[in-house]
Amino acid sequence: MRYLPLTQSDREAMLGVIGAASIDDLFVDVPEAARLDGPIHDLPMHASEMAVERHMSALARKNLTAGEAPFFLGCGAYRHHVPASVDHLIQRGEFLTAYTPYQPEIAQGTLQMLFEFQTQVARLLGTDVANASMYDGSTACWEAIGMARRITKRGKAILSSGLHPHYVSVAKTMAKFTGDVLETATPTLSADTDLETLIAAIDKDTSCVVVQYPDILGRIADLTPLADACHANKALLIAVVTEPVALGAIKSPGEMDADIVVGEGQSLGVGLQFGGPYVGLFGCKEKYVRQMPGRLCGETLDADGRRGFVLTLSTREQHIRREKATSNICTNSGLCALAFSIHMTLLGEKGLRTLAEINHHGAASAAARLAQVPGVELVTTTFFNEFTLKLPQEARPVVRALAERGILAGVSLGRLYPGEASLANGLVVAVTETTSAEDVETLAAALEEILA
């Protein structure tokens, strides 16, 4: 078998060197009760490659894929149309083999692309600077909290109830190792955001306030009063954007004086891909640039006066001593960043604004139609392409019933917040340019039947 290269004589020679009579001797410290006494139960024995391919293909055919059904899933991962040219260009050998520039100045094409990516992200987020990408939105969110701690020398972060619960979960996991105190809350199924509550909670121990824009229920709020309150208490405002297309239609967080803006870039150039890999966005005010995690690409001139690109800042563990590092980010999702940048370049500013307009108009029409279904209430009154409905019964069984009819109806809040009875009837629905009027009508008609 080509993936088990050692022969029996190879194994015997290795065992002889370490003084073991058999492979079983290597596991003497494992209790008998924890050892297998034979083949794994219900796991089939080995088969040929062709037989395995046939079996796995049969299993895959049971899946209901995004392109085969009316699709309304969102909550941080969105189905958008990605031009075929994006995939074609990122697979060029110059990009595919050098996406992580370990010898950066050799890979001038990659560095130039990352420089352009930073420019696009900074303009999109409304920040002075942006880095050359992060792993994804959730880890970028945590890195921003850590950055706020370094800047303010404080250890308490206030997280908005509208922040994606998965992002909150990542932050809680990391805070166990840093000692940061995280104040969190559960959202209410209403049109009101928690900005006033956040403002009231800021004190002299607060390093930052983290707020999602638009939030997990799709709500949009003016962040300016929150930014003012943060700065009055010498704390930072961190804004999280999970749907970057929204910034083609609404004011950027940077314009509302957010100090750090992070996000998930998946919507542009990157498919759903079973949940990853994705690409994290990270921007901040220029005065904080030396505390920014990851890496920063810059433009310079060489000895002959020719334009060139270099890694200007790369204060991560791979490059400097751990105790002085701003992060342990080991890669920068370079290939996904390239896909993002190509898609943004193809769209241009006018194209992005047009795309955002199509998304919003489609969502507004869908919200109006679904609110006509008897018993259904539209919770979110101000939104971009994602809104929350309150059903007359628990949403999770309804979502499953709709999936059985070939409709991927949205994300139930009961799934995101298990055990929270007040949110059990909530359903978050996302509408993008890939959603047709027929899709909306199909969902509305099926919802009427199921709720009748």
XYZ file of C-alpha atoms in Angstrom:
452
model
C 0.000 0.000 0.000
C 1.644 3.216 -1.164
C 0.669 5.171 1.969
C 2.271 2.559 4.315
C 5.838 2.595 3.001
C 7.564 0.517 5.721
C 8.222 -3.174 5.113
C 8.141 -5.741 7.909
C 11.953 -5.856 7.934
C 12.008 -2.048 8.236
C 9.772 -2.262 11.296
C 11.845 -5.008 12.895
C 15.042 -2.989 12.389
C 13.477 0.078 14.035
C 12.162 -1.972 16.965
C 15.612 -3.478 17.407
C 17.213 -0.034 17.668
C 14.829 1.102 20.422
C 14.914 -2.253 22.213
C 11.279 -3.304 21.777
C 10.310 -6.876 20.917
C 7.130 -5.894 19.058
C 4.910 -2.938 18.207
C 2.632 -3.979 21.073
C 5.472 -3.171 23.488
C 5.103 0.499 22.493
C 1.612 0.587 24.028
C 2.228 -1.062 27.390
C 1.337 2.180 29.204
C -2.134 2.231 27.635
C -4.628 0.466 29.964
C -6.060 -2.784 28.615
C -9.588 -1.377 28.838
C -8.642 1.436 26.474
C -7.149 -0.854 23.817
C -8.991 -2.275 20.836
C -9.434 -6.027 20.934
C -10.148 -6.277 17.221
C -11.466 -4.261 14.261
C -13.396 -1.074 15.050
C -17.094 -1.841 15.447
C -19.235 -0.877 12.419
C -16.189 0.285 10.441
C -15.834 -1.713 7.209
C -12.587 -3.463 6.412
C -10.235 -2.122 3.768
C -11.454 -1.788 0.175
C -10.012 -0.776 -3.172
C -9.639 2.882 -4.057
C -12.313 2.603 -6.727
C -14.766 0.946 -4.319
C -14.184 3.663 -1.707
C -14.725 6.397 -4.324
C -17.997 4.752 -5.389
C -19.173 4.479 -1.778
C -18.251 8.061 -0.876
C -19.936 9.385 -4.041
C -23.130 7.594 -3.042
C -22.968 9.219 0.411
C -22.303 12.653 -1.140
C -25.421 12.352 -3.296
C -27.495 12.402 -0.098
C -26.363 15.972 0.595
C -28.512 18.944 -0.339
C -26.012 21.424 -1.747
C -26.333 25.197 -1.819
C -26.748 25.463 -5.585
C -29.474 22.830 -5.822
C -32.073 24.367 -3.533
C -33.619 27.660 -2.455
C -30.886 28.854 -0.087
C -31.363 31.315 2.791
C -28.518 30.403 5.159
C -26.267 33.138 6.537
C -25.098 34.063 10.043
C -21.496 34.631 9.059
C -21.171 32.509 5.897
C -22.962 33.675 2.753
C -23.630 32.302 -0.696
C -22.575 34.831 -3.309
C -21.766 34.408 -6.978
C -18.007 34.117 -7.443
C -16.881 34.803 -11.033
C -15.145 31.859 -12.718
C -12.114 34.059 -13.394
C -11.366 34.202 -9.649
C -10.797 30.464 -9.376
C -8.850 30.415 -12.642
C -6.448 33.141 -11.563
C -5.722 31.870 -8.050
C -4.685 28.512 -9.509
C -1.877 30.021 -11.559
C 1.360 28.463 -10.365
C 2.927 31.814 -9.439
C 0.218 32.367 -6.825
C -0.636 28.826 -5.787
C 2.911 27.807 -4.829
C 3.993 31.073 -3.157
C 0.911 32.064 -1.210
C 2.818 32.145 2.101
C 5.942 34.252 1.467
C 8.565 32.658 3.699
C 11.204 34.334 1.513
C 8.949 37.309 0.944
C 10.982 39.625 -1.248
C 11.433 36.827 -3.807
C 7.649 36.536 -4.252
C 7.066 40.064 -5.581
C 3.772 39.124 -7.237
C 2.378 37.751 -3.981
C 3.545 40.797 -2.020
C 2.048 43.197 -4.548
C -1.254 41.328 -4.355
C -1.227 41.524 -0.553
C -0.415 45.235 -0.750
C -3.436 45.749 -2.996
C -5.533 43.576 -0.655
C -4.571 45.763 2.311
C -5.574 48.878 0.379
C -8.945 47.417 -0.547
C -9.654 46.215 3.003
C -8.651 49.540 4.568
C -10.981 51.424 2.226
C -13.774 48.936 2.801
C -13.513 48.986 6.613
C -12.821 52.720 6.763
C -9.536 52.279 8.633
C -6.138 53.910 8.140
C -4.308 50.610 7.703
C -5.096 46.926 7.241
C -2.888 43.870 7.553
C -2.246 41.117 5.007
C -5.192 39.034 6.316
C -5.912 36.668 9.191
C -7.224 33.115 9.526
C -10.918 34.044 9.670
C -13.359 36.439 11.290
C -13.610 34.722 14.673
C -9.865 34.556 15.325
C -9.446 38.101 13.998
C -12.020 39.164 16.604
C -9.984 37.577 19.383
C -6.734 39.078 18.096
C -8.406 42.507 18.257
C -9.325 41.923 21.918
C -5.728 40.944 22.651
C -4.485 44.018 20.803
C -6.792 46.234 22.894
C -5.336 44.720 26.056
C -1.785 45.556 24.916
C -2.750 49.135 24.060
C -4.861 49.983 27.116
C -3.085 47.777 29.678
C -6.552 46.675 30.836
C -8.054 43.193 30.915
C -11.828 43.494 30.633
C -13.643 43.280 27.294
C -17.379 43.919 26.929
C -18.902 41.822 24.152
C -22.192 42.888 22.603
C -25.114 40.456 22.826
C -25.351 40.883 19.052
C -21.895 39.368 18.471
C -21.955 35.998 16.711
C -21.991 33.283 19.422
C -19.241 31.348 17.625
C -17.000 34.415 17.811
C -17.843 34.707 21.506
C -16.954 31.045 21.973
C -13.534 31.517 20.356
C -12.872 34.545 22.557
C -13.844 32.614 25.703
C -11.520 29.770 24.763
C -8.559 32.081 24.249
C -9.318 34.167 27.334
C -8.718 31.083 29.476
C -5.032 31.380 28.612
C -4.644 35.152 28.843
C -6.765 35.886 31.903
C -8.946 38.435 30.100
C -12.371 38.987 31.644
C -15.156 38.850 29.052
C -18.571 40.290 29.810
C -21.127 38.653 27.532
C -24.902 38.609 27.118
C -27.617 36.857 25.096
C -29.570 38.877 22.519
C -33.277 39.592 22.819
C -35.671 38.824 19.995
C -36.455 42.462 19.258
C -35.576 45.270 16.881
C -33.575 47.089 19.554
C -29.812 46.691 19.807
C -27.913 46.775 23.098
C -25.855 49.916 22.426
C -27.234 51.808 25.421
C -26.481 48.849 27.703
C -22.931 48.668 26.355
C -22.369 52.394 26.907
C -23.580 52.116 30.507
C -21.265 49.157 31.179
C -17.997 50.895 30.192
C -15.735 51.706 33.141
C -12.080 52.385 33.972
C -11.219 48.673 33.707
C -12.645 48.257 30.196
C -10.085 47.605 27.474
C -12.602 47.437 24.634
C -16.192 47.018 23.570
C -16.823 44.526 20.770
C -19.899 45.028 18.614
C -21.021 43.318 15.398
C -22.186 45.429 12.449
C -24.721 44.324 11.163
C -25.261 42.111 14.199
C -26.248 38.441 14.502
C -29.953 39.303 14.030
C -29.170 41.543 11.059
C -29.725 44.806 12.946
C -27.776 47.933 11.998
C -27.025 50.751 14.442
C -25.045 53.980 14.430
C -21.817 53.185 16.307
C -20.748 56.812 16.787
C -22.239 57.273 20.312
C -20.620 54.006 21.399
C -17.251 55.102 19.992
C -17.530 58.401 21.868
C -18.355 56.598 25.114
C -15.403 54.231 24.676
C -12.955 57.050 24.025
C -14.265 59.075 26.966
C -13.214 56.148 29.158
C -9.923 55.520 27.280
C -11.257 52.217 25.942
C -11.261 51.022 22.321
C -14.198 50.235 20.073
C -13.848 47.021 18.058
C -16.346 46.503 15.243
C -16.886 43.069 13.686
C -18.206 42.711 10.129
C -19.264 39.230 8.999
C -20.810 40.390 5.693
C -18.364 42.731 3.908
C -20.762 43.254 0.982
C -22.876 45.308 3.415
C -20.164 47.980 3.428
C -21.028 48.729 -0.191
C -24.319 50.164 1.097
C -23.856 51.304 4.710
C -21.342 53.553 6.464
C -18.119 51.778 7.418
C -17.218 51.316 11.107
C -14.042 53.318 10.597
C -16.122 56.311 9.509
C -17.908 56.066 12.871
C -14.561 56.246 14.698
C -14.107 52.542 15.511
C -10.500 51.935 16.584
C -10.174 48.382 15.258
C -12.365 46.817 12.591
C -12.210 43.092 11.905
C -14.272 40.848 9.736
C -14.838 37.732 7.710
C -13.987 38.138 4.031
C -15.638 34.927 2.809
C -18.413 36.732 0.934
C -15.994 38.059 -1.678
C -14.148 35.523 -3.802
C -14.386 32.632 -1.353
C -17.088 29.960 -1.571
C -18.905 28.422 1.382
C -16.467 25.473 1.283
C -18.055 23.481 4.107
C -17.083 26.220 6.573
C -13.524 26.988 5.506
C -10.852 27.902 4.767
C -11.967 31.529 5.015
C -10.070 34.816 5.291
C -9.981 37.254 8.202
C -9.946 41.027 7.695
C -8.165 43.325 10.146
C -7.834 47.101 10.063
C -7.107 49.796 12.651
C -6.122 53.402 13.206
C -2.565 54.169 12.120
C -1.431 55.073 15.650
C -2.006 51.432 16.687
C -0.272 49.831 13.708
C 2.687 48.485 15.715
C 0.346 46.519 17.943
C -1.497 44.998 14.989
C -1.135 41.201 14.691
C -0.106 39.298 11.603
C 1.936 40.965 8.907
C 1.919 44.160 6.870
C 3.187 44.515 3.311
C 4.705 47.808 2.232
C 5.925 49.526 -0.918
C 9.489 50.766 -1.334
C 12.223 51.486 -3.901
C 15.261 49.296 -4.444
C 18.864 50.484 -4.866
C 18.165 51.231 -8.538
C 15.026 53.222 -7.791
C 12.647 50.525 -8.959
C 9.300 49.983 -7.215
C 9.250 46.924 -4.968
C 7.288 45.325 -2.141
C 8.507 44.124 1.251
C 7.187 42.832 4.564
C 7.180 46.107 6.496
C 5.879 44.759 9.801
C 5.741 41.100 10.744
C 5.793 41.011 14.525
C 4.712 37.407 14.914
C 6.346 34.428 16.563
C 7.828 33.147 13.313
C 9.864 36.317 12.946
C 10.693 37.643 16.423
C 10.989 36.474 20.020
C 7.751 35.124 21.430
C 7.594 37.542 24.350
C 7.720 40.483 21.932
C 5.317 39.051 19.359
C 1.927 40.668 18.785
C 0.398 37.343 17.746
C 1.127 33.738 16.920
C -0.669 33.949 13.570
C 1.409 31.559 11.486
C -0.145 32.080 8.068
C -2.303 34.735 6.502
C -4.823 32.821 4.365
C -2.955 34.249 1.390
C -4.737 32.280 -1.309
C -8.172 33.249 0.042
C -6.935 36.851 0.357
C -5.935 36.694 -3.301
C -9.404 35.414 -4.229
C -10.964 38.259 -2.205
C -8.739 40.828 -3.899
C -9.428 39.531 -7.421
C -13.190 39.564 -6.818
C -12.986 43.100 -5.397
C -10.922 44.224 -8.380
C -13.426 42.744 -10.845
C -16.285 44.496 -9.052
C -14.655 47.861 -8.460
C -16.327 50.428 -6.210
C -19.316 50.879 -8.517
C -19.784 47.133 -8.873
C -19.628 46.567 -5.114
C -22.247 49.251 -4.517
C -24.465 47.710 -7.198
C -24.037 44.255 -5.678
C -24.933 45.630 -2.245
C -28.021 47.330 -3.666
C -29.195 44.071 -5.277
C -28.689 42.229 -1.986
C -30.621 44.794 0.047
C -33.535 45.096 -2.358
C -33.845 41.303 -2.530
C -33.812 41.020 1.256
C -36.372 43.811 1.680
C -38.736 42.099 -0.774
C -38.247 38.721 0.917
C -38.840 40.171 4.381
C -42.071 41.804 3.239
C -43.312 38.573 1.642
C -42.402 36.299 4.544
C -43.976 38.691 7.055
C -47.281 38.056 5.244
C -47.231 34.392 6.269
C -49.839 33.986 9.041
C -48.191 33.929 12.472
C -44.796 35.156 11.237
C -43.424 38.414 12.649
C -40.550 40.431 11.179
C -38.251 41.278 14.093
C -35.502 43.203 12.307
C -36.680 46.559 10.996
C -33.321 47.955 9.849
C -31.153 45.456 7.967
C -28.937 44.854 4.939
C -29.389 41.375 3.432
C -30.187 39.410 6.570
C -33.136 39.662 8.929
C -34.779 37.749 11.761
C -38.283 36.308 11.799
C -40.245 35.213 14.853
C -42.261 32.092 14.105
C -45.373 31.032 16.027
C -43.557 27.849 17.076
C -40.022 26.584 17.652
C -37.886 27.263 14.570
C -35.618 24.185 14.568
C -38.317 21.623 13.655
C -39.628 24.028 11.014
C -36.166 24.335 9.467
C -35.838 20.531 9.390
C -39.276 20.144 7.796
C -38.360 22.697 5.131
C -35.040 20.932 4.466
C -36.973 17.715 3.848
C -38.855 19.643 1.148
C -35.568 20.747 -0.433
C -35.515 24.265 1.032
C -32.579 25.524 3.132
C -34.643 28.085 4.991
C -32.242 29.895 7.295
C -30.498 29.512 10.647
C -32.641 28.901 13.711
C -31.598 30.835 16.780
C -32.263 27.693 18.799
C -29.286 26.154 17.032
C -27.033 29.122 17.825
C -28.335 29.519 21.386
C -29.395 26.068 22.605
C -31.372 26.171 25.814
C -32.454 29.812 25.409
C -36.244 29.498 25.348
C -36.738 33.187 24.520
C -34.896 32.726 21.202
C -36.259 29.303 20.193
C -38.794 30.743 17.726
C -36.238 32.961 15.964
C -35.164 32.302 12.377
C -32.400 34.301 10.681
C -32.902 34.536 6.906
C -30.214 35.725 4.460
C -30.896 36.852 0.884
C -28.125 37.501 -1.646
C -27.926 38.081 -5.386
C -28.133 34.287 -5.832
C -31.655 34.233 -4.349
C -34.441 34.510 -6.918
C -38.000 35.749 -6.465
C -39.123 32.183 -7.148
C -36.954 30.961 -4.262
C -38.630 33.422 -1.908
C -42.101 32.404 -3.050
C -41.211 28.727 -2.653
C -40.088 29.364 0.928
C -43.163 31.458 1.747
C -45.594 28.866 0.369
C -43.888 25.974 2.178
C -43.740 27.974 5.422
C -47.465 28.673 5.220
C -48.207 24.955 4.850
C -45.937 23.871 7.697
C -47.219 26.533 10.115
C -50.886 26.010 9.240
